[in-house]
Amino acid sequence: MPCEKCENGKYKWGKTGSCTYDSVAECEEANKDYYEKTTSIVELVIDDDSQELAIDAISLVTSPAIEQDFVYFGKEKNNLTFAKVDEEKRMLVSPALIPNKQIFRHNPNTDSDYYVYFSPETVRKASELYLKHNNHHKATYQHQDRVSGVLTVESWIIEDTKLDKSTLYGYSLPVGTWMVKLKISNDEIWSKIKDGELKGLSIEGYFTDKMEQMSEKAPTTEEILSALNEIISENQTK
């Protein structure tokens, strides 16, 4: 559902609505007619011919598309809380992708709303390609600027909802969810996390955000070559 929680505790409809509703149910009911017109649901997949471009980075964002905030390491063992932050460890744990979760999207070019989702198979494949192509050190801020000092130190798929270690961090997520643990050594980014400006993670890939940014156009030869040259250049420096 495209109802989002605001900083004042109320809810708004979509990205540009007013923060006036007291609950998700109230927000959805008030916009029921509009919501019923939004019927397009699209499965996003990874193109086998463009796997190098599929998973580019993890972005630290204010409003995560999967609607799950990350949590911080507290000083006590196995204790993650929103309030306590361990200055030395600077770790956070978060889902990166949740299978079959419908994510609301708006296309400004056609003024149309729709939903996208990832199958469990695509989520697993995405997690594998992310590590295969050494993108564990790549991160962006709000899907815009590339930032340093953000490193993925753990990556795993939830296989059992009760026995998975994500439950230690207060999560209750479905089987097939891709979880990550990040080490933050970037002082500016860590400050934004502590201040509550950054609340979650969002996967950045050719099959999601980059497709939107390119206004649903097919990539030009120059754009593909530029991306491939970047990959080759990074591999040569390792």
JSON list of C-alpha atoms in Angstrom, two decimals:
[
{"chain": "A", "resi": 1, "resn": "MET", "atom": "CA", "xyz": [0.00, 0.00, 0.00]},
{"chain": "A", "resi": 2, "resn": "PRO", "atom": "CA", "xyz": [1.31, 3.52, -0.83]},
{"chain": "A", "resi": 3, "resn": "CYS", "atom": "CA", "xyz": [0.57, 4.94, 2.63]},
{"chain": "A", "resi": 4, "resn": "GLU", "atom": "CA", "xyz": [3.76, 6.07, 4.35]},
{"chain": "A", "resi": 5, "resn": "LYS", "atom": "CA", "xyz": [4.46, 6.99, 7.95]},
{"chain": "A", "resi": 6, "resn": "CYS", "atom": "CA", "xyz": [5.60, 10.57, 8.54]},
{"chain": "A", "resi": 7, "resn": "GLU", "atom": "CA", "xyz": [8.08, 11.89, 11.08]},
{"chain": "A", "resi": 8, "resn": "ASN", "atom": "CA", "xyz": [5.22, 13.30, 13.18]},
{"chain": "A", "resi": 9, "resn": "GLY", "atom": "CA", "xyz": [3.74, 9.79, 13.59]},
{"chain": "A", "resi": 10, "resn": "LYS", "atom": "CA", "xyz": [0.87, 10.33, 11.18]},
{"chain": "A", "resi": 11, "resn": "TYR", "atom": "CA", "xyz": [0.49, 8.86, 7.68]},
{"chain": "A", "resi": 12, "resn": "LYS", "atom": "CA", "xyz": [0.39, 10.27, 4.17]},
{"chain": "A", "resi": 13, "resn": "TRP", "atom": "CA", "xyz": [-0.70, 8.94, 0.78]},
{"chain": "A", "resi": 14, "resn": "GLY", "atom": "CA", "xyz": [2.26, 8.38, -1.52]},
{"chain": "A", "resi": 15, "resn": "LYS", "atom": "CA", "xyz": [5.39, 10.51, -1.64]},
{"chain": "A", "resi": 16, "resn": "THR", "atom": "CA", "xyz": [3.69, 13.88, -1.93]},
{"chain": "A", "resi": 17, "resn": "GLY", "atom": "CA", "xyz": [0.60, 13.54, 0.27]},
{"chain": "A", "resi": 18, "resn": "SER", "atom": "CA", "xyz": [-0.09, 15.47, 3.46]},
{"chain": "A", "resi": 19, "resn": "CYS", "atom": "CA", "xyz": [0.70, 13.91, 6.86]},
{"chain": "A", "resi": 20, "resn": "THR", "atom": "CA", "xyz": [-2.86, 14.03, 8.17]},
{"chain": "A", "resi": 21, "resn": "TYR", "atom": "CA", "xyz": [-4.01, 10.43, 8.73]},
{"chain": "A", "resi": 22, "resn": "ASP", "atom": "CA", "xyz": [-3.82, 8.78, 12.15]},
{"chain": "A", "resi": 23, "resn": "SER", "atom": "CA", "xyz": [-3.37, 5.22, 10.85]},
{"chain": "A", "resi": 24, "resn": "VAL", "atom": "CA", "xyz": [-2.60, 3.21, 7.72]},
{"chain": "A", "resi": 25, "resn": "ALA", "atom": "CA", "xyz": [-6.20, 1.98, 7.65]},
{"chain": "A", "resi": 26, "resn": "GLU", "atom": "CA", "xyz": [-7.55, 5.53, 7.70]},
{"chain": "A", "resi": 27, "resn": "CYS", "atom": "CA", "xyz": [-5.13, 6.56, 4.94]},
{"chain": "A", "resi": 28, "resn": "GLU", "atom": "CA", "xyz": [-6.10, 3.61, 2.74]},
{"chain": "A", "resi": 29, "resn": "GLU", "atom": "CA", "xyz": [-9.82, 4.07, 3.31]},
{"chain": "A", "resi": 30, "resn": "ALA", "atom": "CA", "xyz": [-9.67, 7.76, 2.40]},
{"chain": "A", "resi": 31, "resn": "ASN", "atom": "CA", "xyz": [-7.87, 6.93, -0.83]},
{"chain": "A", "resi": 32, "resn": "LYS", "atom": "CA", "xyz": [-9.67, 3.68, -1.63]},
{"chain": "A", "resi": 33, "resn": "ASP", "atom": "CA", "xyz": [-11.08, 4.82, -4.96]},
{"chain": "A", "resi": 34, "resn": "TYR", "atom": "CA", "xyz": [-7.68, 5.98, -6.13]},
{"chain": "A", "resi": 35, "resn": "TYR", "atom": "CA", "xyz": [-5.99, 2.80, -4.93]},
{"chain": "A", "resi": 36, "resn": "GLU", "atom": "CA", "xyz": [-8.45, 0.55, -6.76]},
{"chain": "A", "resi": 37, "resn": "LYS", "atom": "CA", "xyz": [-7.39, 2.17, -10.01]},
{"chain": "A", "resi": 38, "resn": "THR", "atom": "CA", "xyz": [-3.81, 1.10, -9.35]},
{"chain": "A", "resi": 39, "resn": "THR", "atom": "CA", "xyz": [-3.86, -2.48, -10.61]},
{"chain": "A", "resi": 40, "resn": "SER", "atom": "CA", "xyz": [-0.61, -2.92, -12.49]},
{"chain": "A", "resi": 41, "resn": "ILE", "atom": "CA", "xyz": [1.77, -5.33, -10.73]},
{"chain": "A", "resi": 42, "resn": "VAL", "atom": "CA", "xyz": [5.11, -6.01, -12.38]},
{"chain": "A", "resi": 43, "resn": "GLU", "atom": "CA", "xyz": [7.66, -8.67, -11.50]},
{"chain": "A", "resi": 44, "resn": "LEU", "atom": "CA", "xyz": [11.23, -7.42, -11.78]},
{"chain": "A", "resi": 45, "resn": "VAL", "atom": "CA", "xyz": [13.83, -9.90, -13.00]},
{"chain": "A", "resi": 46, "resn": "ILE", "atom": "CA", "xyz": [17.54, -9.94, -13.76]},
{"chain": "A", "resi": 47, "resn": "ASP", "atom": "CA", "xyz": [18.52, -10.09, -17.41]},
{"chain": "A", "resi": 48, "resn": "ASP", "atom": "CA", "xyz": [20.89, -13.02, -17.94]},
{"chain": "A", "resi": 49, "resn": "ASP", "atom": "CA", "xyz": [22.76, -11.01, -20.58]},
{"chain": "A", "resi": 50, "resn": "SER", "atom": "CA", "xyz": [23.39, -8.06, -18.24]},
{"chain": "A", "resi": 51, "resn": "GLN", "atom": "CA", "xyz": [24.22, -9.65, -14.89]},
{"chain": "A", "resi": 52, "resn": "GLU", "atom": "CA", "xyz": [27.24, -7.40, -14.38]},
{"chain": "A", "resi": 53, "resn": "LEU", "atom": "CA", "xyz": [24.89, -4.42, -14.37]},
{"chain": "A", "resi": 54, "resn": "ALA", "atom": "CA", "xyz": [22.14, -5.97, -12.24]},
{"chain": "A", "resi": 55, "resn": "ILE", "atom": "CA", "xyz": [23.28, -5.19, -8.69]},
{"chain": "A", "resi": 56, "resn": "ASP", "atom": "CA", "xyz": [25.32, -2.03, -8.48]},
{"chain": "A", "resi": 57, "resn": "ALA", "atom": "CA", "xyz": [25.19, -0.81, -4.88]},
{"chain": "A", "resi": 58, "resn": "ILE", "atom": "CA", "xyz": [23.30, -0.55, -1.62]},
{"chain": "A", "resi": 59, "resn": "SER", "atom": "CA", "xyz": [21.85, 2.88, -0.94]},
{"chain": "A", "resi": 60, "resn": "LEU", "atom": "CA", "xyz": [21.26, 4.35, 2.52]},
{"chain": "A", "resi": 61, "resn": "VAL", "atom": "CA", "xyz": [17.94, 6.17, 2.34]},
{"chain": "A", "resi": 62, "resn": "THR", "atom": "CA", "xyz": [15.42, 8.11, 4.37]},
{"chain": "A", "resi": 63, "resn": "SER", "atom": "CA", "xyz": [12.41, 6.10, 3.18]},
{"chain": "A", "resi": 64, "resn": "PRO", "atom": "CA", "xyz": [13.29, 2.49, 2.25]},
{"chain": "A", "resi": 65, "resn": "ALA", "atom": "CA", "xyz": [11.11, 1.04, -0.50]},
{"chain": "A", "resi": 66, "resn": "ILE", "atom": "CA", "xyz": [10.70, -2.27, 1.33]},
{"chain": "A", "resi": 67, "resn": "GLU", "atom": "CA", "xyz": [9.31, -0.36, 4.36]},
{"chain": "A", "resi": 68, "resn": "GLN", "atom": "CA", "xyz": [11.72, -1.92, 6.86]},
{"chain": "A", "resi": 69, "resn": "ASP", "atom": "CA", "xyz": [14.10, 0.24, 8.89]},
{"chain": "A", "resi": 70, "resn": "PHE", "atom": "CA", "xyz": [17.54, -1.01, 9.81]},
{"chain": "A", "resi": 71, "resn": "VAL", "atom": "CA", "xyz": [18.63, -1.46, 13.43]},
{"chain": "A", "resi": 72, "resn": "TYR", "atom": "CA", "xyz": [21.89, -0.64, 15.17]},
{"chain": "A", "resi": 73, "resn": "PHE", "atom": "CA", "xyz": [24.22, -2.68, 17.32]},
{"chain": "A", "resi": 74, "resn": "GLY", "atom": "CA", "xyz": [23.84, -1.86, 21.00]},
{"chain": "A", "resi": 75, "resn": "LYS", "atom": "CA", "xyz": [26.67, -2.28, 23.49]},
{"chain": "A", "resi": 76, "resn": "GLU", "atom": "CA", "xyz": [25.07, -5.29, 25.13]},
{"chain": "A", "resi": 77, "resn": "LYS", "atom": "CA", "xyz": [25.65, -8.68, 23.53]},
{"chain": "A", "resi": 78, "resn": "ASN", "atom": "CA", "xyz": [23.07, -9.60, 20.89]},
{"chain": "A", "resi": 79, "resn": "ASN", "atom": "CA", "xyz": [21.12, -6.43, 21.63]},
{"chain": "A", "resi": 80, "resn": "LEU", "atom": "CA", "xyz": [20.14, -4.16, 18.77]},
{"chain": "A", "resi": 81, "resn": "THR", "atom": "CA", "xyz": [18.05, -1.10, 19.50]},
{"chain": "A", "resi": 82, "resn": "PHE", "atom": "CA", "xyz": [17.08, 2.14, 17.84]},
{"chain": "A", "resi": 83, "resn": "ALA", "atom": "CA", "xyz": [18.16, 4.19, 20.85]},
{"chain": "A", "resi": 84, "resn": "LYS", "atom": "CA", "xyz": [21.59, 2.79, 21.67]},
{"chain": "A", "resi": 85, "resn": "VAL", "atom": "CA", "xyz": [24.42, 3.18, 19.20]},
{"chain": "A", "resi": 86, "resn": "ASP", "atom": "CA", "xyz": [27.83, 1.58, 19.58]},
{"chain": "A", "resi": 87, "resn": "GLU", "atom": "CA", "xyz": [30.35, 4.18, 18.42]},
{"chain": "A", "resi": 88, "resn": "GLU", "atom": "CA", "xyz": [33.12, 1.60, 18.15]},
{"chain": "A", "resi": 89, "resn": "LYS", "atom": "CA", "xyz": [31.35, -1.14, 16.21]},
{"chain": "A", "resi": 90, "resn": "ARG", "atom": "CA", "xyz": [29.32, 1.11, 13.91]},
{"chain": "A", "resi": 91, "resn": "MET", "atom": "CA", "xyz": [27.31, -1.81, 12.61]},
{"chain": "A", "resi": 92, "resn": "LEU", "atom": "CA", "xyz": [23.76, -2.01, 11.30]},
{"chain": "A", "resi": 93, "resn": "VAL", "atom": "CA", "xyz": [21.62, -4.94, 10.19]},
{"chain": "A", "resi": 94, "resn": "SER", "atom": "CA", "xyz": [18.83, -4.72, 7.64]},
{"chain": "A", "resi": 95, "resn": "PRO", "atom": "CA", "xyz": [16.84, -6.62, 5.05]},
{"chain": "A", "resi": 96, "resn": "ALA", "atom": "CA", "xyz": [18.00, -5.70, 1.56]},
{"chain": "A", "resi": 97, "resn": "LEU", "atom": "CA", "xyz": [15.19, -7.39, -0.39]},
{"chain": "A", "resi": 98, "resn": "ILE", "atom": "CA", "xyz": [12.01, -9.12, 0.77]},
{"chain": "A", "resi": 99, "resn": "PRO", "atom": "CA", "xyz": [10.54, -11.65, -1.69]},
{"chain": "A", "resi": 100, "resn": "ASN", "atom": "CA", "xyz": [7.05, -11.09, -3.10]},
{"chain": "A", "resi": 101, "resn": "LYS", "atom": "CA", "xyz": [6.66, -7.78, -1.27]},
{"chain": "A", "resi": 102, "resn": "GLN", "atom": "CA", "xyz": [4.79, -5.34, -3.47]},
{"chain": "A", "resi": 103, "resn": "ILE", "atom": "CA", "xyz": [6.58, -1.99, -3.71]},
{"chain": "A", "resi": 104, "resn": "PHE", "atom": "CA", "xyz": [4.65, 1.07, -4.80]},
{"chain": "A", "resi": 105, "resn": "ARG", "atom": "CA", "xyz": [6.03, 3.05, -7.74]},
{"chain": "A", "resi": 106, "resn": "HIS", "atom": "CA", "xyz": [4.93, 6.16, -9.63]},
{"chain": "A", "resi": 107, "resn": "ASN", "atom": "CA", "xyz": [5.98, 6.90, -13.20]},
{"chain": "A", "resi": 108, "resn": "PRO", "atom": "CA", "xyz": [6.02, 10.71, -13.63]},
{"chain": "A", "resi": 109, "resn": "ASN", "atom": "CA", "xyz": [6.38, 10.36, -17.41]},
{"chain": "A", "resi": 110, "resn": "THR", "atom": "CA", "xyz": [3.01, 8.65, -17.76]},
{"chain": "A", "resi": 111, "resn": "ASP", "atom": "CA", "xyz": [1.50, 9.84, -14.45]},
{"chain": "A", "resi": 112, "resn": "SER", "atom": "CA", "xyz": [0.70, 6.22, -13.63]},
{"chain": "A", "resi": 113, "resn": "ASP", "atom": "CA", "xyz": [1.04, 4.17, -10.45]},
{"chain": "A", "resi": 114, "resn": "TYR", "atom": "CA", "xyz": [2.05, 0.54, -10.24]},
{"chain": "A", "resi": 115, "resn": "TYR", "atom": "CA", "xyz": [3.67, -2.07, -8.00]},
{"chain": "A", "resi": 116, "resn": "VAL", "atom": "CA", "xyz": [6.81, -4.13, -8.47]},
{"chain": "A", "resi": 117, "resn": "TYR", "atom": "CA", "xyz": [7.99, -7.24, -6.68]},
{"chain": "A", "resi": 118, "resn": "PHE", "atom": "CA", "xyz": [10.87, -9.74, -6.67]},
{"chain": "A", "resi": 119, "resn": "SER", "atom": "CA", "xyz": [10.41, -13.51, -6.59]},
{"chain": "A", "resi": 120, "resn": "PRO", "atom": "CA", "xyz": [12.40, -15.55, -4.03]},
{"chain": "A", "resi": 121, "resn": "GLU", "atom": "CA", "xyz": [14.55, -16.85, -6.90]},
{"chain": "A", "resi": 122, "resn": "THR", "atom": "CA", "xyz": [15.38, -13.31, -8.05]},
{"chain": "A", "resi": 123, "resn": "VAL", "atom": "CA", "xyz": [16.16, -12.20, -4.49]},
{"chain": "A", "resi": 124, "resn": "ARG", "atom": "CA", "xyz": [18.62, -15.07, -4.04]},
{"chain": "A", "resi": 125, "resn": "LYS", "atom": "CA", "xyz": [20.17, -14.43, -7.45]},
{"chain": "A", "resi": 126, "resn": "ALA", "atom": "CA", "xyz": [20.54, -10.74, -6.64]},
{"chain": "A", "resi": 127, "resn": "SER", "atom": "CA", "xyz": [22.33, -11.51, -3.38]},
{"chain": "A", "resi": 128, "resn": "GLU", "atom": "CA", "xyz": [24.73, -13.86, -5.17]},
{"chain": "A", "resi": 129, "resn": "LEU", "atom": "CA", "xyz": [25.52, -11.42, -7.99]},
{"chain": "A", "resi": 130, "resn": "TYR", "atom": "CA", "xyz": [26.09, -8.64, -5.47]},
{"chain": "A", "resi": 131, "resn": "LEU", "atom": "CA", "xyz": [28.99, -10.60, -3.97]},
{"chain": "A", "resi": 132, "resn": "LYS", "atom": "CA", "xyz": [30.14, -12.22, -7.20]},
{"chain": "A", "resi": 133, "resn": "HIS", "atom": "CA", "xyz": [30.85, -8.84, -8.78]},
{"chain": "A", "resi": 134, "resn": "ASN", "atom": "CA", "xyz": [32.51, -7.44, -5.62]},
{"chain": "A", "resi": 135, "resn": "ASN", "atom": "CA", "xyz": [29.89, -4.76, -4.97]},
{"chain": "A", "resi": 136, "resn": "HIS", "atom": "CA", "xyz": [30.03, -5.27, -1.21]},
{"chain": "A", "resi": 137, "resn": "HIS", "atom": "CA", "xyz": [32.03, -2.03, -0.90]},
{"chain": "A", "resi": 138, "resn": "LYS", "atom": "CA", "xyz": [29.72, 0.06, -3.09]},
{"chain": "A", "resi": 139, "resn": "ALA", "atom": "CA", "xyz": [27.14, 2.34, -1.51]},
{"chain": "A", "resi": 140, "resn": "THR", "atom": "CA", "xyz": [25.24, 5.51, -2.31]},
{"chain": "A", "resi": 141, "resn": "TYR", "atom": "CA", "xyz": [23.42, 8.21, -0.38]},
{"chain": "A", "resi": 142, "resn": "GLN", "atom": "CA", "xyz": [19.73, 8.57, -1.28]},
{"chain": "A", "resi": 143, "resn": "HIS", "atom": "CA", "xyz": [20.34, 6.84, -4.64]},
{"chain": "A", "resi": 144, "resn": "GLN", "atom": "CA", "xyz": [22.48, 9.78, -5.74]},
{"chain": "A", "resi": 145, "resn": "ASP", "atom": "CA", "xyz": [26.03, 10.30, -4.55]},
{"chain": "A", "resi": 146, "resn": "ARG", "atom": "CA", "xyz": [28.47, 7.40, -4.23]},
{"chain": "A", "resi": 147, "resn": "VAL", "atom": "CA", "xyz": [29.91, 7.27, -0.69]},
{"chain": "A", "resi": 148, "resn": "SER", "atom": "CA", "xyz": [32.94, 5.50, 0.78]},
{"chain": "A", "resi": 149, "resn": "GLY", "atom": "CA", "xyz": [33.28, 3.86, 4.15]},
{"chain": "A", "resi": 150, "resn": "VAL", "atom": "CA", "xyz": [30.23, 1.57, 3.88]},
{"chain": "A", "resi": 151, "resn": "LEU", "atom": "CA", "xyz": [31.12, -2.11, 3.72]},
{"chain": "A", "resi": 152, "resn": "THR", "atom": "CA", "xyz": [28.89, -5.18, 3.66]},
{"chain": "A", "resi": 153, "resn": "VAL", "atom": "CA", "xyz": [30.50, -7.62, 6.09]},
{"chain": "A", "resi": 154, "resn": "GLU", "atom": "CA", "xyz": [27.73, -10.24, 6.15]},
{"chain": "A", "resi": 155, "resn": "SER", "atom": "CA", "xyz": [25.10, -11.35, 3.63]},
{"chain": "A", "resi": 156, "resn": "TRP", "atom": "CA", "xyz": [22.63, -14.20, 4.01]},
{"chain": "A", "resi": 157, "resn": "ILE", "atom": "CA", "xyz": [19.21, -15.52, 2.97]},
{"chain": "A", "resi": 158, "resn": "ILE", "atom": "CA", "xyz": [16.64, -16.35, 5.65]},
{"chain": "A", "resi": 159, "resn": "GLU", "atom": "CA", "xyz": [15.98, -20.09, 5.48]},
{"chain": "A", "resi": 160, "resn": "ASP", "atom": "CA", "xyz": [13.98, -20.52, 8.69]},
{"chain": "A", "resi": 161, "resn": "THR", "atom": "CA", "xyz": [11.81, -17.77, 10.20]},
{"chain": "A", "resi": 162, "resn": "LYS", "atom": "CA", "xyz": [12.31, -19.00, 13.78]},
{"chain": "A", "resi": 163, "resn": "LEU", "atom": "CA", "xyz": [15.94, -20.12, 13.77]},
{"chain": "A", "resi": 164, "resn": "ASP", "atom": "CA", "xyz": [17.47, -17.40, 11.60]},
{"chain": "A", "resi": 165, "resn": "LYS", "atom": "CA", "xyz": [19.74, -14.95, 13.45]},
{"chain": "A", "resi": 166, "resn": "SER", "atom": "CA", "xyz": [17.71, -12.02, 12.13]},
{"chain": "A", "resi": 167, "resn": "THR", "atom": "CA", "xyz": [15.26, -12.80, 14.96]},
{"chain": "A", "resi": 168, "resn": "LEU", "atom": "CA", "xyz": [17.99, -11.80, 17.42]},
{"chain": "A", "resi": 169, "resn": "TYR", "atom": "CA", "xyz": [17.76, -8.32, 15.98]},
{"chain": "A", "resi": 170, "resn": "GLY", "atom": "CA", "xyz": [13.99, -8.08, 16.39]},
{"chain": "A", "resi": 171, "resn": "TYR", "atom": "CA", "xyz": [13.02, -8.94, 12.82]},
{"chain": "A", "resi": 172, "resn": "SER", "atom": "CA", "xyz": [10.19, -11.25, 11.75]},
{"chain": "A", "resi": 173, "resn": "LEU", "atom": "CA", "xyz": [10.66, -11.65, 8.02]},
{"chain": "A", "resi": 174, "resn": "PRO", "atom": "CA", "xyz": [9.64, -14.31, 5.48]},
{"chain": "A", "resi": 175, "resn": "VAL", "atom": "CA", "xyz": [11.80, -17.13, 4.19]},
{"chain": "A", "resi": 176, "resn": "GLY", "atom": "CA", "xyz": [13.87, -15.97, 1.24]},
{"chain": "A", "resi": 177, "resn": "THR", "atom": "CA", "xyz": [14.57, -12.47, 2.60]},
{"chain": "A", "resi": 178, "resn": "TRP", "atom": "CA", "xyz": [18.07, -11.18, 1.82]},
{"chain": "A", "resi": 179, "resn": "MET", "atom": "CA", "xyz": [19.72, -9.81, 4.98]},
{"chain": "A", "resi": 180, "resn": "VAL", "atom": "CA", "xyz": [22.92, -7.77, 5.21]},
{"chain": "A", "resi": 181, "resn": "LYS", "atom": "CA", "xyz": [25.15, -6.41, 7.96]},
{"chain": "A", "resi": 182, "resn": "LEU", "atom": "CA", "xyz": [27.05, -3.22, 7.20]},
{"chain": "A", "resi": 183, "resn": "LYS", "atom": "CA", "xyz": [30.11, -1.65, 8.80]},
{"chain": "A", "resi": 184, "resn": "ILE", "atom": "CA", "xyz": [29.98, 2.16, 8.68]},
{"chain": "A", "resi": 185, "resn": "SER", "atom": "CA", "xyz": [33.31, 3.99, 8.92]},
{"chain": "A", "resi": 186, "resn": "ASN", "atom": "CA", "xyz": [32.11, 7.12, 7.11]},
{"chain": "A", "resi": 187, "resn": "ASP", "atom": "CA", "xyz": [31.66, 9.76, 9.84]},
{"chain": "A", "resi": 188, "resn": "GLU", "atom": "CA", "xyz": [29.14, 11.84, 7.91]},
{"chain": "A", "resi": 189, "resn": "ILE", "atom": "CA", "xyz": [26.94, 8.86, 7.06]},
{"chain": "A", "resi": 190, "resn": "TRP", "atom": "CA", "xyz": [27.16, 7.53, 10.62]},
{"chain": "A", "resi": 191, "resn": "SER", "atom": "CA", "xyz": [26.06, 10.91, 11.94]},
{"chain": "A", "resi": 192, "resn": "LYS", "atom": "CA", "xyz": [23.02, 10.89, 9.65]},
{"chain": "A", "resi": 193, "resn": "ILE", "atom": "CA", "xyz": [22.16, 7.37, 10.88]},
{"chain": "A", "resi": 194, "resn": "LYS", "atom": "CA", "xyz": [22.36, 8.43, 14.52]},
{"chain": "A", "resi": 195, "resn": "ASP", "atom": "CA", "xyz": [20.31, 11.55, 13.86]},
{"chain": "A", "resi": 196, "resn": "GLY", "atom": "CA", "xyz": [17.58, 9.43, 12.30]},
{"chain": "A", "resi": 197, "resn": "GLU", "atom": "CA", "xyz": [17.89, 11.01, 8.87]},
{"chain": "A", "resi": 198, "resn": "LEU", "atom": "CA", "xyz": [18.78, 7.69, 7.27]},
{"chain": "A", "resi": 199, "resn": "LYS", "atom": "CA", "xyz": [16.39, 4.90, 8.22]},
{"chain": "A", "resi": 200, "resn": "GLY", "atom": "CA", "xyz": [16.90, 2.00, 5.86]},
{"chain": "A", "resi": 201, "resn": "LEU", "atom": "CA", "xyz": [18.50, 0.40, 2.83]},
{"chain": "A", "resi": 202, "resn": "SER", "atom": "CA", "xyz": [17.47, 0.18, -0.78]},
{"chain": "A", "resi": 203, "resn": "ILE", "atom": "CA", "xyz": [19.05, -1.98, -3.46]},
{"chain": "A", "resi": 204, "resn": "GLU", "atom": "CA", "xyz": [20.30, -0.09, -6.48]},
{"chain": "A", "resi": 205, "resn": "GLY", "atom": "CA", "xyz": [20.31, -2.05, -9.69]},
{"chain": "A", "resi": 206, "resn": "TYR", "atom": "CA", "xyz": [19.74, -1.86, -13.41]},
{"chain": "A", "resi": 207, "resn": "PHE", "atom": "CA", "xyz": [16.44, -3.69, -13.02]},
{"chain": "A", "resi": 208, "resn": "THR", "atom": "CA", "xyz": [15.01, -1.18, -10.53]},
{"chain": "A", "resi": 209, "resn": "ASP", "atom": "CA", "xyz": [16.09, 2.38, -9.88]},
{"chain": "A", "resi": 210, "resn": "LYS", "atom": "CA", "xyz": [18.34, 2.77, -12.87]},
{"chain": "A", "resi": 211, "resn": "MET", "atom": "CA", "xyz": [15.52, 1.76, -15.18]},
{"chain": "A", "resi": 212, "resn": "GLU", "atom": "CA", "xyz": [13.40, 4.54, -13.67]},
{"chain": "A", "resi": 213, "resn": "GLN", "atom": "CA", "xyz": [16.19, 7.07, -13.91]},
{"chain": "A", "resi": 214, "resn": "MET", "atom": "CA", "xyz": [16.54, 6.29, -17.63]},
{"chain": "A", "resi": 215, "resn": "SER", "atom": "CA", "xyz": [12.83, 7.12, -18.14]},
{"chain": "A", "resi": 216, "resn": "GLU", "atom": "CA", "xyz": [12.08, 3.59, -19.31]},
{"chain": "A", "resi": 217, "resn": "LYS", "atom": "CA", "xyz": [14.39, 3.96, -22.29]},
{"chain": "A", "resi": 218, "resn": "ALA", "atom": "CA", "xyz": [16.66, 1.17, -23.45]},
{"chain": "A", "resi": 219, "resn": "PRO", "atom": "CA", "xyz": [20.29, 1.91, -22.53]},
{"chain": "A", "resi": 220, "resn": "THR", "atom": "CA", "xyz": [22.37, 3.37, -25.32]},
{"chain": "A", "resi": 221, "resn": "THR", "atom": "CA", "xyz": [25.53, 1.69, -26.54]},
{"chain": "A", "resi": 222, "resn": "GLU", "atom": "CA", "xyz": [27.56, 4.45, -24.89]},
{"chain": "A", "resi": 223, "resn": "GLU", "atom": "CA", "xyz": [25.85, 3.91, -21.52]},
{"chain": "A", "resi": 224, "resn": "ILE", "atom": "CA", "xyz": [26.45, 0.15, -21.61]},
{"chain": "A", "resi": 225, "resn": "LEU", "atom": "CA", "xyz": [30.11, 0.58, -22.63]},
{"chain": "A", "resi": 226, "resn": "SER", "atom": "CA", "xyz": [30.61, 3.19, -19.90]},
{"chain": "A", "resi": 227, "resn": "ALA", "atom": "CA", "xyz": [29.22, 0.82, -17.26]},
{"chain": "A", "resi": 228, "resn": "LEU", "atom": "CA", "xyz": [31.32, -2.09, -18.51]},
{"chain": "A", "resi": 229, "resn": "ASN", "atom": "CA", "xyz": [34.46, 0.06, -18.63]},
{"chain": "A", "resi": 230, "resn": "GLU", "atom": "CA", "xyz": [33.89, 1.03, -15.01]},
{"chain": "A", "resi": 231, "resn": "ILE", "atom": "CA", "xyz": [33.61, -2.64, -14.02]},
{"chain": "A", "resi": 232, "resn": "ILE", "atom": "CA", "xyz": [36.76, -3.57, -15.97]},
{"chain": "A", "resi": 233, "resn": "SER", "atom": "CA", "xyz": [38.70, -0.63, -14.51]},
{"chain": "A", "resi": 234, "resn": "GLU", "atom": "CA", "xyz": [37.75, -1.59, -10.94]},
{"chain": "A", "resi": 235, "resn": "ASN", "atom": "CA", "xyz": [38.72, -5.22, -11.48]},
{"chain": "A", "resi": 236, "resn": "GLN", "atom": "CA", "xyz": [42.13, -4.20, -12.87]},
{"chain": "A", "resi": 237, "resn": "THR", "atom": "CA", "xyz": [42.93, -2.18, -9.76]},
{"chain": "A", "resi": 238, "resn": "LYS", "atom": "CA", "xyz": [42.25, -5.10, -7.41]}
]
